[in-house]
Amino acid sequence: MEKYTFISQSPDDTYKFGEQLAQQLMAGDVITLEGDLGAGKTSFTKGIGKGLGVQRVINSPTFTIIKEYKGSIPLYHMDVYRLEDSEEDLGFDEYFEGEGVTVVEWASRIEEMLPEERLDIYIYHNGNDKRTFELRPKGERFISLCKELL
Ligand code: ADP
Ligand code: MG
């Protein structure tokens, strides 16, 4: 399995890294985020939103599960942590195959519904403001994207 690492030293590093990643993204891309509460999944997504040209403030979609934002490419931001039944399908495919980029927090909860080609990102808390991002690309496109990015 291919793995790429990025170390973030601050919330700003994380934001900028998200913004940088977004420059390489296109409609139909799916990014999954795993990491404990406070790891920085939503902070990273805010950076992705900036890079996609989203103007509105991005907030955690914990209670709504899915939020859509207009941008030069739309952003579909999901947090499936509170999905009652992980077999429940809220029409995820329509998003994954849609006109926008999808970012899924706690994606392992809907593992079976995720597309095979995607970029899985694990964020580890290293104490204080330090975070390790481990990128695990699935499919050729995301492998070359990671090589370019890191
Ligand atoms: P999650 O969505 O994973 O629960 P959030 O992005 O909501 O996490 O929260 C991350 C918290 O950690 C924020 O309060 C943020 O300011 C703080 N933080 C400290 N250092 C970092 C870092 N390097 N990257 C991201 N967030 C950080
Ligand atoms: Mg979050």
XYZ file of N, CA, C and O and ligand atoms in Angstrom:
628
model
N 0.832 -1.201 0.000
C 0.000 0.000 0.000
C 0.875 1.263 0.000
O 1.835 1.344 0.750
N 0.524 2.198 -0.866
C 1.272 3.453 -0.933
C 0.891 4.354 0.237
O -0.280 4.462 0.576
N 1.909 4.997 0.824
C 1.673 5.898 1.955
C 2.513 7.144 1.807
O 3.688 7.053 1.458
N 1.940 8.275 2.105
C 2.657 9.545 2.042
C 2.370 10.295 3.329
O 1.243 10.259 3.824
N 3.398 10.959 3.847
C 3.237 11.634 5.133
C 3.454 13.130 5.037
O 4.326 13.592 4.310
N 2.628 13.846 5.779
C 2.810 15.296 5.911
C 2.710 15.627 7.395
O 1.826 15.137 8.090
N 3.651 16.444 7.884
C 3.597 16.870 9.293
C 3.103 18.309 9.353
O 3.671 19.189 8.699
N 2.071 18.519 10.138
C 1.551 19.865 10.359
C 1.978 20.321 11.744
O 1.840 19.571 12.715
N 2.472 21.559 11.827
C 2.928 22.084 13.124
C 1.919 23.046 13.736
O 2.101 23.496 14.862
N 0.877 23.375 12.982
C -0.084 24.380 13.474
C -1.402 24.276 12.708
O -1.435 23.712 11.609
N -2.476 24.853 13.265
C -3.743 24.872 12.534
C -3.576 25.520 11.154
O -4.188 25.070 10.181
N -2.728 26.527 11.080
C -2.508 27.220 9.807
C -1.835 26.316 8.772
O -2.194 26.339 7.594
N -0.890 25.499 9.216
C -0.239 24.506 8.330
C -1.291 23.574 7.731
O -1.247 23.240 6.550
N -2.200 23.138 8.594
C -3.244 22.194 8.179
C -4.160 22.844 7.145
O -4.501 22.237 6.123
N -4.536 24.082 7.417
C -5.404 24.841 6.509
C -4.736 24.984 5.139
O -5.337 24.708 4.101
N -3.470 25.364 5.148
C -2.735 25.572 3.898
C -2.535 24.256 3.144
O -2.563 24.236 1.913
N -2.340 23.189 3.878
C -2.174 21.880 3.243
C -3.485 21.479 2.538
O -3.467 20.969 1.416
N -4.601 21.751 3.190
C -5.908 21.478 2.578
C -6.101 22.300 1.315
O -6.568 21.784 0.287
N -5.690 23.548 1.388
C -5.820 24.460 0.250
C -4.969 23.963 -0.925
O -5.415 23.952 -2.078
N -3.774 23.501 -0.601
C -2.849 22.970 -1.611
C -3.404 21.709 -2.275
O -3.345 21.560 -3.493
N -3.934 20.824 -1.452
C -4.522 19.597 -1.985
C -5.665 19.943 -2.946
O -5.786 19.360 -4.028
N -6.469 20.914 -2.540
C -7.649 21.279 -3.335
C -7.291 21.733 -4.750
O -8.061 21.522 -5.686
N -6.105 22.307 -4.912
C -5.669 22.765 -6.249
C -5.633 21.602 -7.244
O -5.756 21.793 -8.442
N -5.439 20.395 -6.726
C -5.293 19.209 -7.580
C -6.605 18.447 -7.758
O -6.631 17.433 -8.435
N -7.661 18.896 -7.079
C -8.896 18.105 -7.085
C -9.833 18.474 -8.221
O -9.770 19.571 -8.771
N -10.713 17.519 -8.551
C -11.726 17.778 -9.570
C -13.040 17.094 -9.213
O -13.089 16.286 -8.269
N -14.085 17.443 -9.953
C -15.412 16.887 -9.698
C -15.349 15.364 -9.652
O -14.672 14.747 -10.471
N -16.025 14.783 -8.683
C -16.076 13.328 -8.559
C -15.004 12.759 -7.642
O -15.004 11.564 -7.354
N -14.108 13.610 -7.142
C -13.072 13.116 -6.224
C -13.649 12.910 -4.829
O -14.476 13.704 -4.366
N -13.184 11.860 -4.172
C -13.637 11.557 -2.820
C -12.418 11.478 -1.899
O -11.470 10.738 -2.162
N -12.476 12.278 -0.823
C -11.410 12.303 0.176
C -12.017 11.813 1.479
O -13.050 12.335 1.915
N -11.405 10.814 2.122
C -11.932 10.378 3.416
C -10.973 10.822 4.513
O -9.758 10.843 4.328
N -11.544 11.185 5.657
C -10.742 11.641 6.787
C -11.038 10.809 8.014
O -12.196 10.647 8.405
N -9.975 10.269 8.600
C -10.095 9.510 9.844
C -9.215 10.172 10.885
O -8.143 10.697 10.552
N -9.641 10.123 12.114
C -8.847 10.710 13.193
C -9.769 11.021 14.350
O -10.957 11.263 14.138
N -9.203 11.021 15.548
C -10.005 11.279 16.747
C -10.639 12.653 16.710
O -10.247 13.500 15.908
N -11.541 12.860 17.622
C -12.152 14.165 17.801
C -11.044 15.184 18.079
O -10.175 14.923 18.913
N -11.043 16.289 17.368
C -10.027 17.313 17.571
C -8.742 17.070 16.798
O -7.775 17.817 16.946
N -8.725 16.029 15.974
C -7.526 15.737 15.183
C -7.277 16.859 14.164
O -6.127 17.209 13.877
N -8.350 17.381 13.616
C -8.204 18.462 12.628
C -8.920 18.180 11.319
O -8.650 18.829 10.307
N -9.850 17.236 11.329
C -10.559 16.866 10.096
C -11.342 18.056 9.527
O -11.259 18.348 8.337
N -12.080 18.724 10.409
C -12.875 19.856 9.931
C -11.975 21.034 9.556
O -12.204 21.694 8.539
N -10.930 21.266 10.333
C -9.983 22.348 10.017
C -9.363 22.132 8.637
O -9.236 23.068 7.841
N -8.993 20.898 8.361
C -8.404 20.549 7.071
C -9.429 20.772 5.948
O -9.103 21.300 4.881
N -10.678 20.407 6.211
C -11.746 20.574 5.218
C -11.967 22.054 4.897
O -12.267 22.416 3.757
N -11.804 22.907 5.909
C -11.938 24.358 5.679
C -10.894 24.817 4.658
O -11.174 25.652 3.800
N -9.688 24.277 4.762
C -8.621 24.601 3.806
C -8.966 24.105 2.408
O -8.748 24.806 1.419
N -9.528 22.906 2.338
C -9.948 22.357 1.043
C -10.997 23.290 0.433
O -10.923 23.635 -0.750
N -11.938 23.723 1.270
C -12.992 24.635 0.804
C -12.406 25.924 0.245
O -12.802 26.392 -0.824
N -11.421 26.468 0.940
C -10.756 27.692 0.474
C -10.176 27.461 -0.924
O -10.372 28.248 -1.842
N -9.481 26.327 -1.070
C -8.847 25.993 -2.345
C -9.852 25.761 -3.465
O -9.517 25.932 -4.639
N -11.066 25.357 -3.110
C -12.092 25.112 -4.129
C -12.898 26.380 -4.431
O -13.811 26.357 -5.251
N -12.580 27.445 -3.712
C -13.276 28.709 -3.964
C -14.602 28.852 -3.233
O -15.453 29.638 -3.623
N -14.741 28.097 -2.128
C -15.961 28.229 -1.313
C -15.869 29.530 -0.518
O -14.856 29.795 0.127
N -16.941 30.347 -0.570
C -16.929 31.638 0.129
C -17.505 31.522 1.538
O -17.057 32.201 2.451
N -18.511 30.677 1.692
C -19.173 30.554 3.000
C -18.258 29.898 4.023
O -17.333 29.163 3.682
N -18.568 30.162 5.282
C -17.804 29.541 6.362
C -18.211 28.067 6.465
O -19.392 27.741 6.480
N -17.218 27.197 6.499
C -17.488 25.760 6.600
C -17.512 25.354 8.068
O -16.558 25.613 8.804
N -18.634 24.772 8.476
C -18.758 24.295 9.854
C -18.951 22.793 9.860
O -19.343 22.224 8.857
N -18.719 22.196 11.014
C -18.869 20.751 11.123
C -20.316 20.348 10.814
O -21.253 20.873 11.393
N -20.512 19.398 9.894
C -21.877 18.966 9.569
C -22.364 17.849 10.470
O -23.221 17.067 10.074
N -21.850 17.773 11.682
C -22.147 16.653 12.568
C -23.640 16.339 12.672
O -24.041 15.192 12.627
N -24.475 17.371 12.818
C -25.898 17.119 13.035
C -26.700 16.992 11.755
O -27.831 16.533 11.769
N -26.102 17.411 10.648
C -26.833 17.359 9.382
C -26.324 16.235 8.485
O -26.953 15.917 7.487
N -25.170 15.666 8.850
C -24.497 14.609 8.070
C -23.895 15.127 6.758
O -22.728 14.883 6.498
N -24.672 15.849 5.964
C -24.132 16.341 4.689
C -24.403 17.827 4.524
O -25.520 18.286 4.742
N -23.378 18.573 4.142
C -23.555 19.989 3.798
C -22.958 20.236 2.422
O -21.890 19.715 2.105
N -23.635 21.054 1.642
C -23.152 21.374 0.291
C -22.748 22.841 0.228
O -23.450 23.693 0.745
N -21.619 23.090 -0.396
C -21.126 24.462 -0.543
C -20.847 24.751 -2.003
O -20.247 23.923 -2.704
N -21.237 25.937 -2.444
C -20.903 26.353 -3.806
C -19.446 26.803 -3.831
O -18.961 27.408 -2.883
N -18.783 26.522 -4.950
C -17.408 26.969 -5.132
C -17.109 26.935 -6.604
O -18.024 26.685 -7.403
N -15.862 27.152 -7.009
C -15.549 26.972 -8.432
C -15.780 25.495 -8.757
O -16.188 25.136 -9.851
N -15.537 24.636 -7.766
C -16.038 23.259 -7.770
C -16.831 23.148 -6.457
O -16.342 23.580 -5.417
N -18.061 22.595 -6.493
C -18.812 22.463 -5.232
C -18.112 21.518 -4.258
O -17.381 20.622 -4.671
N -18.354 21.760 -2.973
C -17.820 20.878 -1.933
C -18.983 20.206 -1.222
O -19.923 20.875 -0.792
N -18.940 18.888 -1.128
C -19.914 18.137 -0.333
C -19.171 17.669 0.904
O -18.250 16.866 0.812
N -19.550 18.220 2.039
C -18.852 17.910 3.288
C -19.739 17.013 4.152
O -20.817 17.410 4.558
N -19.265 15.809 4.421
C -20.049 14.859 5.218
C -19.330 14.538 6.517
O -18.107 14.474 6.559
N -20.129 14.343 7.561
C -19.605 13.812 8.811
C -20.574 12.706 9.198
O -21.701 12.983 9.629
N -20.161 11.471 9.000
C -21.080 10.344 9.181
C -21.007 9.736 10.588
O -21.552 8.669 10.845
N -20.358 10.476 11.500
C -20.207 9.986 12.877
C -21.547 9.645 13.514
O -21.685 8.655 14.199
N -22.544 10.489 13.287
C -23.841 10.304 13.922
C -24.866 9.565 13.080
O -26.049 9.560 13.412
N -24.401 8.972 12.021
C -25.304 8.164 11.210
C -25.798 7.023 12.100
O -25.008 6.266 12.630
N -27.115 6.948 12.286
C -27.691 5.990 13.237
C -27.306 4.554 12.905
O -26.902 3.785 13.757
N -27.459 4.258 11.646
C -27.240 2.897 11.202
C -26.295 3.015 10.023
O -26.607 3.663 9.047
N -25.115 2.430 10.142
C -24.114 2.657 9.101
C -24.480 1.968 7.786
O -23.815 2.137 6.777
N -25.570 1.198 7.787
C -26.061 0.607 6.539
C -26.979 1.587 5.819
O -27.341 1.385 4.671
N -27.367 2.617 6.558
C -28.285 3.599 5.992
C -27.607 4.358 4.845
O -26.494 4.828 4.996
N -28.277 4.457 3.718
C -27.696 5.125 2.569
C -28.468 6.407 2.279
O -29.642 6.378 1.952
N -27.796 7.531 2.452
C -28.447 8.823 2.235
C -28.246 9.305 0.799
O -28.211 10.494 0.536
N -28.101 8.365 -0.111
C -27.878 8.739 -1.507
C -26.428 9.154 -1.717
O -26.134 10.056 -2.505
N -25.517 8.498 -1.008
C -24.099 8.868 -1.072
C -23.544 8.846 -2.498
O -22.785 9.729 -2.874
N -23.931 7.839 -3.263
C -23.417 7.719 -4.634
C -23.634 8.972 -5.468
O -22.797 9.339 -6.275
N -24.782 9.596 -5.258
C -25.114 10.806 -6.028
C -24.067 11.890 -5.760
O -23.752 12.684 -6.638
N -23.562 11.900 -4.540
C -22.518 12.861 -4.191
C -21.174 12.402 -4.747
O -20.460 13.168 -5.386
N -20.847 11.133 -4.510
C -19.544 10.619 -4.935
C -19.356 10.754 -6.442
O -18.239 10.929 -6.924
N -20.450 10.629 -7.184
C -20.354 10.697 -8.642
C -20.837 12.036 -9.170
O -21.073 12.196 -10.369
N -20.997 12.995 -8.265
C -21.597 14.277 -8.637
C -20.623 15.283 -9.229
O -19.519 14.948 -9.636
N -21.072 16.530 -9.219
C -20.332 17.632 -9.839
C -19.296 18.234 -8.895
O -18.640 19.205 -9.259
N -19.206 17.701 -7.699
C -18.314 18.310 -6.720
C -17.284 17.352 -6.160
O -17.184 16.192 -6.549
N -16.512 17.890 -5.208
C -15.537 17.101 -4.449
C -16.221 16.712 -3.143
O -16.860 17.549 -2.507
N -16.121 15.445 -2.742
C -16.720 15.003 -1.484
C -15.634 14.760 -0.441
O -14.646 14.079 -0.724
N -15.831 15.333 0.754
C -14.940 15.066 1.885
C -15.786 14.386 2.961
O -16.828 14.913 3.352
N -15.346 13.207 3.416
C -16.118 12.438 4.397
C -15.336 12.256 5.687
O -14.299 11.586 5.703
N -15.835 12.851 6.783
C -15.229 12.626 8.092
C -15.800 11.329 8.677
O -16.973 11.046 8.536
N -14.966 10.527 9.340
C -15.339 9.238 9.933
C -15.827 8.258 8.860
O -16.762 7.475 9.089
N -15.183 8.282 7.717
C -15.639 7.516 6.557
C -15.683 6.004 6.765
O -16.440 5.310 6.089
N -14.882 5.490 7.706
C -14.857 4.025 7.891
C -16.242 3.497 8.273
O -16.535 2.330 8.058
N -17.103 4.376 8.802
C -18.467 3.968 9.155
C -19.301 3.590 7.934
O -20.315 2.918 8.069
N -18.906 4.109 6.763
C -19.672 3.782 5.550
C -18.757 3.135 4.504
O -18.983 3.246 3.298
N -17.738 2.467 5.026
C -16.723 1.796 4.207
C -17.276 1.126 2.938
O -16.788 1.332 1.839
N -18.322 0.324 3.104
C -18.849 -0.471 1.974
C -19.442 0.416 0.882
O -19.624 -0.042 -0.247
N -19.782 1.646 1.227
C -20.432 2.514 0.241
C -19.440 3.415 -0.495
O -19.790 4.069 -1.462
N -18.196 3.435 -0.027
C -17.207 4.332 -0.631
C -16.751 3.816 -1.997
O -16.686 2.610 -2.209
N -16.425 4.735 -2.915
C -15.898 4.284 -4.200
C -14.494 3.702 -3.998
O -13.802 4.064 -3.036
N -14.075 2.822 -4.904
C -12.756 2.211 -4.768
C -11.628 3.214 -4.953
O -10.625 3.169 -4.265
N -11.821 4.120 -5.926
C -10.814 5.160 -6.187
C -11.080 6.325 -5.263
O -12.121 6.986 -5.352
N -10.142 6.579 -4.369
C -10.340 7.677 -3.424
C -9.025 7.952 -2.705
O -8.065 7.189 -2.828
N -9.009 9.054 -1.955
C -7.824 9.368 -1.164
C -8.194 9.274 0.309
O -8.998 10.067 0.805
N -7.637 8.281 0.990
C -7.879 8.117 2.424
C -6.798 8.867 3.196
O -5.603 8.697 2.926
N -7.226 9.683 4.151
C -6.266 10.443 4.957
C -6.512 10.180 6.436
O -7.630 10.323 6.932
N -5.447 9.761 7.133
C -5.510 9.509 8.575
C -4.764 10.642 9.253
O -3.628 10.947 8.882
N -5.406 11.268 10.236
C -4.755 12.371 10.956
C -4.489 11.921 12.392
O -5.400 11.498 13.103
N -3.213 11.987 12.781
C -2.823 11.586 14.135
C -2.391 12.795 14.937
O -1.634 13.642 14.459
N -2.883 12.837 16.159
C -2.621 13.861 17.143
C -1.262 13.561 17.761
O -1.085 12.485 18.323
N -0.288 14.461 17.635
C 1.021 14.190 18.244
C 1.306 15.086 19.441
O 2.448 15.394 19.719
N 0.269 15.525 20.099
C 0.477 16.404 21.245
C 0.586 17.843 20.803
O 1.082 18.135 19.723
N 0.107 18.734 21.630
C 0.068 20.171 21.325
C -0.525 20.426 19.955
O -1.608 19.950 19.659
N 0.214 21.140 19.115
C -0.340 21.539 17.822
C 0.166 20.678 16.668
O -0.093 20.956 15.513
N 0.909 19.658 16.999
C 1.489 18.832 15.947
C 0.528 17.717 15.506
O -0.098 17.064 16.333
N 0.419 17.550 14.181
C -0.442 16.502 13.625
C 0.308 15.800 12.494
O 0.971 16.452 11.694
N 0.165 14.486 12.435
C 0.734 13.751 11.305
C -0.397 13.336 10.375
O -1.374 12.721 10.811
N -0.258 13.684 9.113
C -1.219 13.292 8.093
C -0.634 12.123 7.321
O 0.472 12.226 6.792
N -1.368 11.036 7.282
C -0.926 9.891 6.493
C -1.893 9.730 5.332
O -3.081 9.488 5.539
N -1.374 9.897 4.125
C -2.206 9.817 2.927
C -2.076 8.433 2.306
O -0.959 7.965 2.086
N -3.192 7.797 2.098
C -3.188 6.468 1.474
C -4.053 6.486 0.220
O -5.263 6.256 0.277
N -3.437 6.798 -0.912
C -4.186 6.907 -2.161
C -4.642 5.557 -2.688
O -3.902 4.579 -2.613
N -5.862 5.516 -3.199
C -6.398 4.313 -3.826
C -6.625 4.623 -5.304
O -7.472 5.472 -5.625
N -5.863 3.993 -6.152
C -6.001 4.233 -7.587
C -4.885 5.129 -8.111
O -4.327 5.944 -7.373
N -4.565 4.954 -9.380
C -3.432 5.635 -10.024
C -3.474 7.149 -9.920
O -2.474 7.803 -9.673
N -4.681 7.694 -10.148
C -4.787 9.149 -10.142
C -4.366 9.748 -8.798
O -3.622 10.719 -8.734
N -4.833 9.135 -7.715
C -4.507 9.679 -6.396
C -3.065 9.388 -6.007
O -2.462 10.143 -5.256
N -2.499 8.295 -6.542
C -1.093 8.009 -6.278
C -0.226 9.108 -6.903
O 0.637 9.687 -6.241
N -0.513 9.456 -8.153
C 0.317 10.507 -8.771
C 0.040 11.870 -8.143
O 0.940 12.700 -8.013
N -1.206 12.077 -7.721
C -1.534 13.330 -7.033
C -0.700 13.469 -5.752
O -0.151 14.536 -5.460
N -0.567 12.387 -4.984
C 0.218 12.417 -3.747
C 1.697 12.647 -4.031
O 2.375 13.383 -3.311
N 2.196 12.007 -5.097
C 3.610 12.185 -5.472
C 3.881 13.648 -5.788
O 4.912 14.195 -5.416
N 2.939 14.259 -6.482
C 3.047 15.670 -6.851
C 3.012 16.575 -5.620
O 3.770 17.521 -5.501
N 2.117 16.223 -4.723
C 1.835 17.068 -3.546
C 2.937 17.000 -2.504
O 3.239 18.002 -1.840
N 3.547 15.820 -2.338
C 4.502 15.646 -1.236
C 5.909 15.239 -1.713
O 6.067 14.486 -2.605
P -12.077 17.204 14.049
O -12.950 17.644 12.912
O -11.059 16.167 13.637
O -12.836 16.797 15.268
P -11.397 20.030 14.304
O -10.784 20.471 13.040
O -12.825 20.379 14.549
O -11.166 18.450 14.482
O -10.582 20.583 15.534
C -9.178 20.575 15.578
C -8.741 21.428 16.767
O -7.342 21.280 16.984
C -8.993 22.905 16.515
O -9.379 23.502 17.722
C -7.625 23.401 16.064
O -7.416 24.760 16.342
C -6.705 22.538 16.896
N -5.374 22.326 16.289
C -4.196 22.505 16.915
N -3.159 22.210 16.107
C -3.686 21.823 14.927
C -3.099 21.402 13.704
N -1.781 21.306 13.513
N -3.949 21.092 12.690
C -5.293 21.169 12.873
N -5.902 21.565 14.008
C -5.109 21.888 15.037
Mg -15.058 17.422 12.578
